[in-house]
XYZ file of C-alpha atoms in Angstrom:
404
model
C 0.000 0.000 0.000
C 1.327 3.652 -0.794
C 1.671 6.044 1.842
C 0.843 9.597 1.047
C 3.872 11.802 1.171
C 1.632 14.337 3.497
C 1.022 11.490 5.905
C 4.515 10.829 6.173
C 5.719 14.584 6.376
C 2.539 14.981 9.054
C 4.030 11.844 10.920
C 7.811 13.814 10.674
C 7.038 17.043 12.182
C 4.547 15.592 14.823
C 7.695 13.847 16.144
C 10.167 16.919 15.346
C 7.374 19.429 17.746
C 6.150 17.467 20.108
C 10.235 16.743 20.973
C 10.076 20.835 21.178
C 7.055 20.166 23.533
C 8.615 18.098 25.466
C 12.293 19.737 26.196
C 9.866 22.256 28.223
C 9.474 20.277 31.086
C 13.377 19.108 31.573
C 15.538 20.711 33.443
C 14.343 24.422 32.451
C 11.185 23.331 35.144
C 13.856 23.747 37.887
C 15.430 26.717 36.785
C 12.214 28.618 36.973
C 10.790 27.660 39.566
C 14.266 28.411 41.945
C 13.266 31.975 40.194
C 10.280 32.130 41.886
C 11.548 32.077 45.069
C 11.049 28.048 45.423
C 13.114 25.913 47.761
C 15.133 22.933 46.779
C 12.808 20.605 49.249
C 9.956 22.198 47.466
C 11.435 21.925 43.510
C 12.556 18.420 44.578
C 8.739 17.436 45.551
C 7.353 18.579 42.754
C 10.075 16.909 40.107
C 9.456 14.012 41.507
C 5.834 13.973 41.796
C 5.818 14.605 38.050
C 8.297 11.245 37.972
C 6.255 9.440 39.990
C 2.814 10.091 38.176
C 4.638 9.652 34.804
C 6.204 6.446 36.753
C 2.483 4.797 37.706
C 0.656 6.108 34.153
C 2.905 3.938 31.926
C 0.532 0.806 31.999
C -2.495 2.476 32.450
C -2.015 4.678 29.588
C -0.666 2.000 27.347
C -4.369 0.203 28.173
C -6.110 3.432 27.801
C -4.686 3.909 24.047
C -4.970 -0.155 23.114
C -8.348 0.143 24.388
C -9.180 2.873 21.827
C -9.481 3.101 18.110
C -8.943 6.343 17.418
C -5.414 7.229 17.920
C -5.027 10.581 16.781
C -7.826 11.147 19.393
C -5.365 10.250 22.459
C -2.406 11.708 20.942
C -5.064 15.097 20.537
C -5.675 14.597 23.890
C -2.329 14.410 25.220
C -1.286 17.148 23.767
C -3.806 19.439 25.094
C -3.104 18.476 28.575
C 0.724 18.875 27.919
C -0.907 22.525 26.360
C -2.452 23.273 29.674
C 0.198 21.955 31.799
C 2.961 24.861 30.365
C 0.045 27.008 30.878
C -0.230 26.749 34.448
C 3.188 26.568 34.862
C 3.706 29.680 33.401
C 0.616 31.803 34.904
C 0.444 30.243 38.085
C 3.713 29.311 39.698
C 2.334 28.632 42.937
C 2.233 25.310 44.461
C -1.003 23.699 44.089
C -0.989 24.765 40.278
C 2.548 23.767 39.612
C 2.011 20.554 41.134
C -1.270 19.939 39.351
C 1.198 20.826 36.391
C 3.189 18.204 36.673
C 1.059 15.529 37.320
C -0.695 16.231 34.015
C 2.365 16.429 31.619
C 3.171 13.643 33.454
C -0.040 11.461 32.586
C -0.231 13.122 29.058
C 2.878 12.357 28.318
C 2.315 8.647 28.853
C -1.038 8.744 26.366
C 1.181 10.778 23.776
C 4.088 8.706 23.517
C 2.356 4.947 22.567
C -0.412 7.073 20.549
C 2.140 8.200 17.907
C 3.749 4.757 18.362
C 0.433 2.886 17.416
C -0.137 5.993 14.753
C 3.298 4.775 13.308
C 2.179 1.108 13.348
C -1.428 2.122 11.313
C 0.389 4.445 8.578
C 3.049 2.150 7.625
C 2.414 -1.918 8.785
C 4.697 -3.895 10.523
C 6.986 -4.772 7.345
C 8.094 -1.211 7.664
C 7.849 -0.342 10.985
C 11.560 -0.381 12.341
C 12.257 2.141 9.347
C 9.550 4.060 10.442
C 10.443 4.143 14.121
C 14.128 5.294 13.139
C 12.671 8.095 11.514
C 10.347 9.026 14.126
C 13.595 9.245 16.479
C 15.794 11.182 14.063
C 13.282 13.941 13.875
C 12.343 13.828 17.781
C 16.588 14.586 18.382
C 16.621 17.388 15.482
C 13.676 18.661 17.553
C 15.039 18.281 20.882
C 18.422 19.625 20.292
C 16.863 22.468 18.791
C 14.041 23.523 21.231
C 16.960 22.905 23.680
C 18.999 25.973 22.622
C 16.575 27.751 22.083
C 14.406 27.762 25.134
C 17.778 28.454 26.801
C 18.488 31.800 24.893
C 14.364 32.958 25.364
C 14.546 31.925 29.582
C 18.193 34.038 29.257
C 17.451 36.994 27.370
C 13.614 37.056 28.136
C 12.199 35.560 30.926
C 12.243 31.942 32.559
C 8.627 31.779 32.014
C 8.699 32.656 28.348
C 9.825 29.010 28.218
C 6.839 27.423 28.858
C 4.787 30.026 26.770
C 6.927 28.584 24.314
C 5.873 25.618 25.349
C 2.356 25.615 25.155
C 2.531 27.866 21.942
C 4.491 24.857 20.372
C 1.712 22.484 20.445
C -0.236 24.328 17.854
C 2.075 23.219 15.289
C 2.216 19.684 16.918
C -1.667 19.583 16.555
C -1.573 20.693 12.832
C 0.836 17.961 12.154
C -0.928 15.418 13.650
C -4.074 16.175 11.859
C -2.429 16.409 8.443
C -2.086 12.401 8.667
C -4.725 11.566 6.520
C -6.825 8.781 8.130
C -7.291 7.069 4.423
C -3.706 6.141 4.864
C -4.107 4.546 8.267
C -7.336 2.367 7.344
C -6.080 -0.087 5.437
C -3.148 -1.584 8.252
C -6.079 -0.703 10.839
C -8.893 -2.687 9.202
C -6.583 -5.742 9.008
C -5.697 -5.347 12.348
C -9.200 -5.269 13.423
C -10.697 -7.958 10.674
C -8.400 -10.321 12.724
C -11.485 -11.419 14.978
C -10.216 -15.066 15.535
C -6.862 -13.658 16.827
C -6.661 -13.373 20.919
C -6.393 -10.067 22.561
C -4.110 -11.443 24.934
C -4.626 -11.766 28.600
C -2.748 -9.346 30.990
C -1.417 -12.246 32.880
C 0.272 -14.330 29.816
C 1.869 -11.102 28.517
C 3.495 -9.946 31.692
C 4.682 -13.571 32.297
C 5.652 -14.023 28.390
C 9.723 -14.427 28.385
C 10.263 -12.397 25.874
C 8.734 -9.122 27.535
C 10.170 -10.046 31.052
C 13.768 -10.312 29.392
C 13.282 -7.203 27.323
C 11.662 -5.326 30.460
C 14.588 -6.677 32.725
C 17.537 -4.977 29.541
C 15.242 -1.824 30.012
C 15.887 -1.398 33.273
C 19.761 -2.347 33.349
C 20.259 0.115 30.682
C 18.925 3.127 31.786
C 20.077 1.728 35.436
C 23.346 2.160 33.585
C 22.971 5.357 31.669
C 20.853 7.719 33.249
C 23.273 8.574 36.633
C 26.747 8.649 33.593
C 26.565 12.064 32.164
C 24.954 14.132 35.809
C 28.232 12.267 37.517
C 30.694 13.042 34.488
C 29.300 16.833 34.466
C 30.308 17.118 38.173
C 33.876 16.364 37.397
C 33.769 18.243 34.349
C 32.531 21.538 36.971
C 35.708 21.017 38.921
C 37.992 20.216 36.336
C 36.633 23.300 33.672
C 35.635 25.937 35.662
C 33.936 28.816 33.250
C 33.802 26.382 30.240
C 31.698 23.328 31.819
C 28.254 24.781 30.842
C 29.814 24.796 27.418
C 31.173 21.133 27.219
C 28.110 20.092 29.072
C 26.223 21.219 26.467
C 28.130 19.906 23.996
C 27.854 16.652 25.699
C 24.274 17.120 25.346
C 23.841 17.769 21.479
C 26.438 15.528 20.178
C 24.470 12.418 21.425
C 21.064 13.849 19.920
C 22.874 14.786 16.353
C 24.008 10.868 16.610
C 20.938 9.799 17.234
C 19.667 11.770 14.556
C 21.821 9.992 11.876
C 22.223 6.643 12.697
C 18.313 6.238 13.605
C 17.539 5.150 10.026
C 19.672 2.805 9.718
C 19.259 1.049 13.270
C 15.534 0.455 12.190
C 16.491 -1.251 8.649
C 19.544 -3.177 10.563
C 16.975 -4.709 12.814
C 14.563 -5.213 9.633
C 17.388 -7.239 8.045
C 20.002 -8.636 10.477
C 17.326 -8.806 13.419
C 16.916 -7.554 16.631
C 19.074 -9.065 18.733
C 21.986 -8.228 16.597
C 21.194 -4.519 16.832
C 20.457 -4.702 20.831
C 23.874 -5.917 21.362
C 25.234 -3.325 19.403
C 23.937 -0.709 21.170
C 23.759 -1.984 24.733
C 27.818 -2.856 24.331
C 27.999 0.910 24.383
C 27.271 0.978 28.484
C 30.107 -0.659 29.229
C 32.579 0.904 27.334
C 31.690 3.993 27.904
C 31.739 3.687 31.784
C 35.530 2.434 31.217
C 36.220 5.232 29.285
C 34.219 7.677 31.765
C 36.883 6.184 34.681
C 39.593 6.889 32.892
C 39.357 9.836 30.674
C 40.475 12.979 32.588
C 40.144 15.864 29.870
C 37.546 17.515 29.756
C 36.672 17.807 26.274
C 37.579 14.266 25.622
C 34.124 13.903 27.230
C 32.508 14.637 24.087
C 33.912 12.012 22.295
C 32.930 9.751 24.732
C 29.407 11.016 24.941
C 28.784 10.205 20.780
C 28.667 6.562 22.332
C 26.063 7.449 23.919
C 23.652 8.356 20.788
C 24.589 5.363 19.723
C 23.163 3.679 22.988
C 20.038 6.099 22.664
C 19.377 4.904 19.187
C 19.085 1.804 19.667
C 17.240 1.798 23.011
C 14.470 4.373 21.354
C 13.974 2.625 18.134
C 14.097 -1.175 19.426
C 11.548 -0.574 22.294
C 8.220 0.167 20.611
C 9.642 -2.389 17.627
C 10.107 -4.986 20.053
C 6.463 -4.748 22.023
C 5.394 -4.661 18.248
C 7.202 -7.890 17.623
C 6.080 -9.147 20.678
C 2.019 -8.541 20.834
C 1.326 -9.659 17.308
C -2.168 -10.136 17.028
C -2.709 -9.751 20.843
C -4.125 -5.486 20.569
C -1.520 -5.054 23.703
C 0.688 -3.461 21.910
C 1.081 -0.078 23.344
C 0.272 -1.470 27.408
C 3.540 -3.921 26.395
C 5.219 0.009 25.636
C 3.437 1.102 29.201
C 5.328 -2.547 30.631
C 8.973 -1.466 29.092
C 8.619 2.607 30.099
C 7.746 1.757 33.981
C 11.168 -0.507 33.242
C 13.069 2.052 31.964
C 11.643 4.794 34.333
C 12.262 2.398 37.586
C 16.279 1.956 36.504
C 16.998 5.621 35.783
C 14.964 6.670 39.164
C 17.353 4.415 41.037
C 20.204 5.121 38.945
C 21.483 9.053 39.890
C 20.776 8.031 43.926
C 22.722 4.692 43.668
C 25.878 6.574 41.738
C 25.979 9.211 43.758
C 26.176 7.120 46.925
C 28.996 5.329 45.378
C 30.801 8.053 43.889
C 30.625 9.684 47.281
C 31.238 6.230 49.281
C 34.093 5.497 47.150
C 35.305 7.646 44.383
C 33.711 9.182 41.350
C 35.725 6.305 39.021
C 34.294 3.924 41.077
C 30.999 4.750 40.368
C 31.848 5.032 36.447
C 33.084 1.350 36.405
C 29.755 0.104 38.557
C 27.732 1.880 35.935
C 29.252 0.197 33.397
C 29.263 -3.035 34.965
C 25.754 -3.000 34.981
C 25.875 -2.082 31.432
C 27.648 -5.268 30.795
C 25.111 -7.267 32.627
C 22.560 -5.802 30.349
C 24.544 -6.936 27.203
C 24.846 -10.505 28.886
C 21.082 -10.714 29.352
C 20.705 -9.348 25.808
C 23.012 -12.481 24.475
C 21.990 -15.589 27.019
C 18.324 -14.994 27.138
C 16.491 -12.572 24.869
C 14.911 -14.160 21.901
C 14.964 -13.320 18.726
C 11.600 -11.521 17.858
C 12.188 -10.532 13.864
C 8.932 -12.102 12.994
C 10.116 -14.612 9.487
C 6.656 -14.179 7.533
C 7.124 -12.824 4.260
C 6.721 -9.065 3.765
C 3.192 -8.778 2.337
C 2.107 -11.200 4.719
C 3.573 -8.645 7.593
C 2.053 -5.810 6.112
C -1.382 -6.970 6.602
C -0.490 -8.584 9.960
């Protein structure tokens, strides 16, 4: 089946603004609010309130979009309450409002996510899908690094709040590119899908006990239990060591990764359509390991940057081989995007416990010390990857897939 070329664009720029959207709520949440005269205790609580909602929404949402057929709908609807979320934050920066804030980007964010995953599934099939999903990622970094730089010159020059009128004015563009995916286009992957009566939805209790998921869900967590706590401990040796120029290297160490993971997404998704998936998940999960060696042992600063491209290698992989793999592995079962809901609470548990367990370490013992225990467990996610995580490629024939 052809795919109109405004779908596809539509499906493009959704990813590239709602990225924008999204680089909103990082770190430029904290900055503001300490502008408003916020304590740490207090900026702390509401951070993690946001983590925690966004934490306890993954399955729920997931069920919440399987359980619906109209997809655009939920991602339409998370997008609004990501809208109304900057709102607040920026009109109302008092507590009950900013923590009302977060707990709705938080849930949103959860519906969004698996909605354009399960649009990206309807517009193209599953033949295509791990093409599709690296393109989906290479224009959600583009976006990212972007809206990055730019939110940090408008909350410089203009005002911290202008950030999350930014923000919310972002998600008109978001909107318009989700509704220029033309519903034709989805129909004909969605009508198969659903003209599969005989097929079994799949009951909760087989999936989460399917080996498969559990082994996938348990690389999740090691990986960002790995990753997440690497470049927050490297940037506080980089402080000491750099003086003036860390905010520049950190920086740097931010948009190298994203401009990797914006040209190697691509071709991750056709490696994994051709060579499989395992292949490609040992590829990029042997990047923890190294890269906590070289973290250990590298002591110039700008050296760091080098060391952080591994990391958009690491990223790639990770963001295009999750929704492919709950793909692979809920054929025919409509659980696809509470599967996603299973890996994010995963990936969300490990990079909660990550930061807290590093810094103990690093503080326990010494900052290298804490570099070669994140990449340890890096290495134990590679050796799960290679003893125990099946190969989910499905080996139908392409046309066959496509109307899977």
């Amino acid at each position: 089946m052809t795919i109109s070329r405004q779908s596809q664009r539509g499906l493009d720029w959704l990813n590239f603004f709602v990225a924008d959207v999204q680089t909103g709520f990082g770190p430029f949440v904290a900055v503001y609010l300490t502008t408003q005269a916020w304590t740490e205790v207090q900026i702390g609580f509401a951070l993690s309130l946001g983590t925690m909602t966004a934490m306890l929404s993954q399955v729920p949402a997931g069920a919440l979009v399987d359980a619906t057929r109209h997809k655009r709908r939920a991602a339409m609807g998370g997008l609004l309450g990501i809208l109304l979320a900057a709102i607040l934050l920026a009109a109302w920066p008092a507590t009950l409002p900013v923590l009302l804030s977060e707990v709705l980007h938080g849930f949103a964010s959860c519906v969004l996510t698996p909605s354009i995953a399960a649009i990206s599934l309807a517009l193209v099939g599953r033949a295509a899908l791990g093409e599709r999903l690296g393109r989906n990622t290479r224009f959600a970094s583009l976006g990212g690094a972007i809206a990055a730089g730019v939110m940090g010159l408008i909350g410089t020059y203009l005002a911290p709040a202008a950030v999350f009128w930014l923000t919310a004015a972002l998600t008109v563009p978001s909107l318009l590119a989700l509704l220029s995916i033309r519903e034709s286009d989805m129909a004909a992957n969605v009508a198969a899908l659903q003209s599969q009566a005989h097929a079994p939805r799949g009951r909760l209790r087989d999936l989460m006990l399917d080996r498969g998921i559990l082994v996938f869900a348990g690389c999740a967590l090691l990986f960002t239990l790995s990753n997440a706590a690497m470049l927050p401990l490297a940037g506080t040796a980089v402080t000491r060591a750099a003086g003036d120029e860390a905010n520049l290297i950190i920086a740097g160490c931010i948009v190298v990764p994203q401009l990797i993971v914006a040209g190697i997404s691509p071709w991750v998704g056709r490696l994994a359509q051709d060579q499989g998936r395992r292949v490609v998940l040992l590829m990029g999960f042997s990047m923890l390991p190294l890269r906590g060696l070289l973290l250990a042992v590298v002591q110039e600063p700008y050296m760091l940057l080098l060391v952080q491209a591994l990391d958009g290698v690491s990223a790639a992989t990770l963001n295009v081989m999750l929704p492919l793999t709950a793909a692979d592995l809920t054929r025919g079962t409509n659980r696809f995007n509470l599967c996603m809901g299973f890996f994010g609470l995963a990936v969300g548990v490990g990079g909660t416990i990550s930061t807290g367990l590093a810094g103990s370490v690093a503080s326990w013992a010494s900052p290298e010390m804490a570099f070669m225990m994140l990449g340890g467990i890096g290495l134990l996610c590679v050796l799960l990857t290679l003893l125990a995580m099946p190969e989910t490629r499905p080996s139908l024939p392409a046309d066959a897939l496509a109307a899977d």
